């Protein structure tokens, strides 16, 4: 395993947890515990799925329910009655004349917050409705470009500090995520792009799920099987898609959902729960995203639940330090996308997210794709950095650190064109 060796970092790293306890992160392939991956086609009551019909009637719903119940948590179903989309701003000359840029305000309950500000880019050069990418951002829409016309995000963003001057901070961050969102490249490839700040949907800290969209739909404390923050964000992505369905310049049946890191965990869960997303992309999503939990490599279930107790539901805490007991693993999350297109990407220096475990999830989702007789990854070992593999399922390992870069986007755009861009090739 030449590649596996090149992926192995220094043996073991000691990490100090918030409560002072030393936690050990394993970065050594030879110290990965023995584990058995559940067969994604096995039925709980006995027997094994052998046809698409059986998967769709029994296997898929049971797998979705299990992962929902034990990990991300149950979210409200569908578009809420009070759902409203209002166009707030439009500029015809954005991105150096390449795009029309709009801002929409989306709300979910009459007269009650929260309100989501969706930023939408439409390629100027278009002849009809266009396919789109949709994804959440960490720190506000103004981080995508330096253009001062984009409304700065003054509410909570990932990394907000108490008492800081939010306006000054938001202004100082203009254009800071431009590398993560290469808008010119996206619109020039013929795609629209829709994004919103994840904090508009649910702030990223633990308050017993009292803020964000939670109180609109859940009374009192959520039960152990109910939604955490990642489910709330995924629910929000489905609402952005609802909004796109009402925008005539976008072809909402051709939408790719994308996310990086915690928002990559979110794009996977959104893709699993909302089959309207035709392409699902996870960038460096790691533990709780594409990486297999049972490998306990880099970030573990115990670590993630300790640092981010609000991301997953109450039930998921049962598996802290006990991944063996998990009745599923993340390859089954990937399998929930079948027969739609799913793409996972890792970075060589992002060992915390376990690139090998991310690759293996895609590989071991294959039996479900095989039911549909769809060709898939086409390799059994992680490819060399800089090489994209697969067809309906895809994967690449980028040389470099935890991030989303134009190099990643070049692969995502090619993948999305293959699956959504019948008129763009
Ligand atoms: C932390 C966390 C990861 C997460 C990442 C991010 O590193 O441990 O699970 O993916 O933050 O979202 O940036």
PDB file of C-alpha atoms in Angstrom, residues 85-223:
ATOM      1  CA  UNK A  85     -38.975  34.281  -0.817  1.00  0.00           C
ATOM      2  CA  UNK A  86     -38.522  37.988  -1.577  1.00  0.00           C
ATOM      3  CA  UNK A  87     -36.076  39.484  -4.092  1.00  0.00           C
ATOM      4  CA  UNK A  88     -34.141  42.179  -2.235  1.00  0.00           C
ATOM      5  CA  UNK A  89     -31.404  43.274  -4.658  1.00  0.00           C
ATOM      6  CA  UNK A  90     -30.265  42.780  -8.221  1.00  0.00           C
ATOM      7  CA  UNK A  91     -27.128  43.842 -10.077  1.00  0.00           C
ATOM      8  CA  UNK A  92     -26.694  43.282 -13.784  1.00  0.00           C
ATOM      9  CA  UNK A  93     -22.949  43.844 -13.885  1.00  0.00           C
ATOM     10  CA  UNK A  94     -21.428  41.579 -11.242  1.00  0.00           C
ATOM     11  CA  UNK A  95     -18.168  39.593 -11.470  1.00  0.00           C
ATOM     12  CA  UNK A  96     -16.666  41.884 -14.099  1.00  0.00           C
ATOM     13  CA  UNK A  97     -19.788  41.747 -16.264  1.00  0.00           C
ATOM     14  CA  UNK A  98     -19.943  37.943 -16.255  1.00  0.00           C
ATOM     15  CA  UNK A  99     -22.920  37.534 -13.940  1.00  0.00           C
ATOM     16  CA  UNK A 100     -26.199  38.870 -12.701  1.00  0.00           C
ATOM     17  CA  UNK A 101     -26.102  38.885  -8.916  1.00  0.00           C
ATOM     18  CA  UNK A 102     -29.197  38.835  -6.743  1.00  0.00           C
ATOM     19  CA  UNK A 103     -29.971  38.665  -3.048  1.00  0.00           C
ATOM     20  CA  UNK A 104     -33.177  37.028  -1.854  1.00  0.00           C
ATOM     21  CA  UNK A 105     -34.629  36.975   1.653  1.00  0.00           C
ATOM     22  CA  UNK A 106     -36.099  33.636   2.665  1.00  0.00           C
ATOM     23  CA  UNK A 107     -38.298  33.218   5.726  1.00  0.00           C
ATOM     24  CA  UNK A 108     -40.100  30.212   7.149  1.00  0.00           C
ATOM     25  CA  UNK A 109     -42.844  31.484   9.438  1.00  0.00           C
ATOM     26  CA  UNK A 110     -44.974  34.602   9.153  1.00  0.00           C
ATOM     27  CA  UNK A 111     -43.440  37.417  11.198  1.00  0.00           C
ATOM     28  CA  UNK A 112     -40.927  35.140  12.914  1.00  0.00           C
ATOM     29  CA  UNK A 113     -37.187  34.751  12.321  1.00  0.00           C
ATOM     30  CA  UNK A 114     -34.765  33.574  11.263  1.00  0.00           C
ATOM     31  CA  UNK A 115     -34.346  35.074   7.826  1.00  0.00           C
ATOM     32  CA  UNK A 116     -31.885  33.653   5.318  1.00  0.00           C
ATOM     33  CA  UNK A 117     -30.157  35.917   2.794  1.00  0.00           C
ATOM     34  CA  UNK A 118     -29.492  33.874  -0.331  1.00  0.00           C
ATOM     35  CA  UNK A 119     -26.904  35.214  -2.746  1.00  0.00           C
ATOM     36  CA  UNK A 120     -27.461  34.048  -6.317  1.00  0.00           C
ATOM     37  CA  UNK A 121     -25.175  34.382  -9.324  1.00  0.00           C
ATOM     38  CA  UNK A 122     -26.574  33.757 -12.797  1.00  0.00           C
ATOM     39  CA  UNK A 123     -24.240  33.539 -15.788  1.00  0.00           C
ATOM     40  CA  UNK A 124     -24.807  36.567 -18.003  1.00  0.00           C
ATOM     41  CA  UNK A 125     -24.104  34.462 -21.019  1.00  0.00           C
ATOM     42  CA  UNK A 126     -27.108  32.107 -20.963  1.00  0.00           C
ATOM     43  CA  UNK A 127     -29.824  31.199 -23.399  1.00  0.00           C
ATOM     44  CA  UNK A 128     -32.264  29.404 -21.091  1.00  0.00           C
ATOM     45  CA  UNK A 129     -32.580  28.112 -17.534  1.00  0.00           C
ATOM     46  CA  UNK A 130     -29.206  27.011 -16.149  1.00  0.00           C
ATOM     47  CA  UNK A 131     -28.105  24.237 -13.769  1.00  0.00           C
ATOM     48  CA  UNK A 132     -26.850  25.410 -10.388  1.00  0.00           C
ATOM     49  CA  UNK A 133     -24.570  24.728  -7.452  1.00  0.00           C
ATOM     50  CA  UNK A 134     -25.939  25.389  -3.993  1.00  0.00           C
ATOM     51  CA  UNK A 135     -23.910  25.423  -0.793  1.00  0.00           C
ATOM     52  CA  UNK A 136     -23.703  27.176   2.548  1.00  0.00           C
ATOM     53  CA  UNK A 137     -20.847  29.461   3.557  1.00  0.00           C
ATOM     54  CA  UNK A 138     -19.194  29.938   6.958  1.00  0.00           C
ATOM     55  CA  UNK A 139     -18.823  33.680   7.434  1.00  0.00           C
ATOM     56  CA  UNK A 140     -21.291  35.557   5.282  1.00  0.00           C
ATOM     57  CA  UNK A 141     -21.989  36.230   1.620  1.00  0.00           C
ATOM     58  CA  UNK A 142     -19.627  39.208   1.516  1.00  0.00           C
ATOM     59  CA  UNK A 143     -16.700  36.803   1.917  1.00  0.00           C
ATOM     60  CA  UNK A 144     -17.200  35.557  -1.662  1.00  0.00           C
ATOM     61  CA  UNK A 145     -16.062  38.780  -3.350  1.00  0.00           C
ATOM     62  CA  UNK A 146     -14.519  42.136  -2.502  1.00  0.00           C
ATOM     63  CA  UNK A 147     -17.448  43.917  -4.179  1.00  0.00           C
ATOM     64  CA  UNK A 148     -18.843  46.286  -1.523  1.00  0.00           C
ATOM     65  CA  UNK A 149     -22.364  45.995  -2.959  1.00  0.00           C
ATOM     66  CA  UNK A 150     -22.827  42.545  -1.372  1.00  0.00           C
ATOM     67  CA  UNK A 151     -24.767  42.898   1.886  1.00  0.00           C
ATOM     68  CA  UNK A 152     -22.417  42.187   4.800  1.00  0.00           C
ATOM     69  CA  UNK A 153     -23.522  39.506   7.268  1.00  0.00           C
ATOM     70  CA  UNK A 154     -24.113  41.199  10.618  1.00  0.00           C
ATOM     71  CA  UNK A 155     -25.672  38.238  12.422  1.00  0.00           C
ATOM     72  CA  UNK A 156     -23.817  35.270  13.901  1.00  0.00           C
ATOM     73  CA  UNK A 157     -21.158  33.687  11.675  1.00  0.00           C
ATOM     74  CA  UNK A 158     -18.799  30.756  12.380  1.00  0.00           C
ATOM     75  CA  UNK A 159     -16.033  32.204  14.548  1.00  0.00           C
ATOM     76  CA  UNK A 160     -18.073  35.197  15.862  1.00  0.00           C
ATOM     77  CA  UNK A 161     -16.789  36.487  19.171  1.00  0.00           C
ATOM     78  CA  UNK A 162     -18.900  38.061  21.894  1.00  0.00           C
ATOM     79  CA  UNK A 163     -18.625  41.834  21.994  1.00  0.00           C
ATOM     80  CA  UNK A 164     -16.841  42.225  18.643  1.00  0.00           C
ATOM     81  CA  UNK A 165     -17.833  44.987  16.252  1.00  0.00           C
ATOM     82  CA  UNK A 166     -19.745  42.811  13.807  1.00  0.00           C
ATOM     83  CA  UNK A 167     -19.891  45.412  11.035  1.00  0.00           C
ATOM     84  CA  UNK A 168     -16.159  46.109  11.147  1.00  0.00           C
ATOM     85  CA  UNK A 169     -15.451  42.380  11.255  1.00  0.00           C
ATOM     86  CA  UNK A 170     -17.817  41.636   8.350  1.00  0.00           C
ATOM     87  CA  UNK A 171     -16.256  44.407   6.250  1.00  0.00           C
ATOM     88  CA  UNK A 172     -12.743  43.179   7.032  1.00  0.00           C
ATOM     89  CA  UNK A 173     -13.719  39.764   5.688  1.00  0.00           C
ATOM     90  CA  UNK A 174     -14.916  40.921   2.264  1.00  0.00           C
ATOM     91  CA  UNK A 175     -13.496  38.628  -0.392  1.00  0.00           C
ATOM     92  CA  UNK A 176     -11.724  36.430   2.182  1.00  0.00           C
ATOM     93  CA  UNK A 177     -13.365  33.236   0.812  1.00  0.00           C
ATOM     94  CA  UNK A 178     -12.910  34.120  -2.876  1.00  0.00           C
ATOM     95  CA  UNK A 179     -10.557  31.156  -3.357  1.00  0.00           C
ATOM     96  CA  UNK A 180     -13.202  28.819  -1.950  1.00  0.00           C
ATOM     97  CA  UNK A 181     -15.882  30.229  -4.252  1.00  0.00           C
ATOM     98  CA  UNK A 182     -14.315  30.908  -7.684  1.00  0.00           C
ATOM     99  CA  UNK A 183     -17.462  32.609  -8.947  1.00  0.00           C
ATOM    100  CA  UNK A 184     -16.051  33.657 -12.347  1.00  0.00           C
ATOM    101  CA  UNK A 185     -15.003  30.084 -13.078  1.00  0.00           C
ATOM    102  CA  UNK A 186     -18.431  28.749 -12.024  1.00  0.00           C
ATOM    103  CA  UNK A 187     -20.539  31.154 -14.102  1.00  0.00           C
ATOM    104  CA  UNK A 188     -18.187  30.858 -17.075  1.00  0.00           C
ATOM    105  CA  UNK A 189     -18.803  27.098 -16.944  1.00  0.00           C
ATOM    106  CA  UNK A 190     -22.508  27.816 -17.387  1.00  0.00           C
ATOM    107  CA  UNK A 191     -23.685  27.248 -13.798  1.00  0.00           C
ATOM    108  CA  UNK A 192     -25.581  29.459 -11.407  1.00  0.00           C
ATOM    109  CA  UNK A 193     -24.378  29.555  -7.802  1.00  0.00           C
ATOM    110  CA  UNK A 194     -26.575  30.013  -4.746  1.00  0.00           C
ATOM    111  CA  UNK A 195     -25.199  30.389  -1.243  1.00  0.00           C
ATOM    112  CA  UNK A 196     -26.178  31.617   2.213  1.00  0.00           C
ATOM    113  CA  UNK A 197     -24.464  31.889   5.565  1.00  0.00           C
ATOM    114  CA  UNK A 198     -25.048  28.751   7.648  1.00  0.00           C
ATOM    115  CA  UNK A 199     -25.501  30.913  10.771  1.00  0.00           C
ATOM    116  CA  UNK A 200     -28.676  32.376   9.209  1.00  0.00           C
ATOM    117  CA  UNK A 201     -30.215  28.910   9.574  1.00  0.00           C
ATOM    118  CA  UNK A 202     -28.673  27.848  12.861  1.00  0.00           C
ATOM    119  CA  UNK A 203     -25.802  29.500  14.752  1.00  0.00           C
ATOM    120  CA  UNK A 204     -22.870  27.144  15.191  1.00  0.00           C
ATOM    121  CA  UNK A 205     -22.719  26.792  18.975  1.00  0.00           C
ATOM    122  CA  UNK A 206     -24.483  24.705  21.544  1.00  0.00           C
ATOM    123  CA  UNK A 207     -27.401  26.400  23.217  1.00  0.00           C
ATOM    124  CA  UNK A 208     -29.606  23.331  23.576  1.00  0.00           C
ATOM    125  CA  UNK A 209     -30.937  23.979  20.049  1.00  0.00           C
ATOM    126  CA  UNK A 210     -32.898  27.008  21.230  1.00  0.00           C
ATOM    127  CA  UNK A 211     -31.926  29.373  18.410  1.00  0.00           C
ATOM    128  CA  UNK A 212     -31.954  29.272  14.606  1.00  0.00           C
ATOM    129  CA  UNK A 213     -34.794  27.380  12.945  1.00  0.00           C
ATOM    130  CA  UNK A 214     -35.070  24.811  15.771  1.00  0.00           C
ATOM    131  CA  UNK A 215     -37.664  26.644  17.919  1.00  0.00           C
ATOM    132  CA  UNK A 216     -39.903  27.214  14.880  1.00  0.00           C
ATOM    133  CA  UNK A 217     -40.545  23.500  14.640  1.00  0.00           C
ATOM    134  CA  UNK A 218     -39.500  21.844  17.909  1.00  0.00           C
ATOM    135  CA  UNK A 219     -41.066  22.593  21.257  1.00  0.00           C
ATOM    136  CA  UNK A 220     -38.794  22.315  24.276  1.00  0.00           C
ATOM    137  CA  UNK A 221     -35.574  20.347  24.080  1.00  0.00           C
ATOM    138  CA  UNK A 222     -35.208  18.131  21.019  1.00  0.00           C
ATOM    139  CA  UNK A 223     -35.561  14.421  21.833  1.00  0.00           C
TER     140      UNK A 223
END
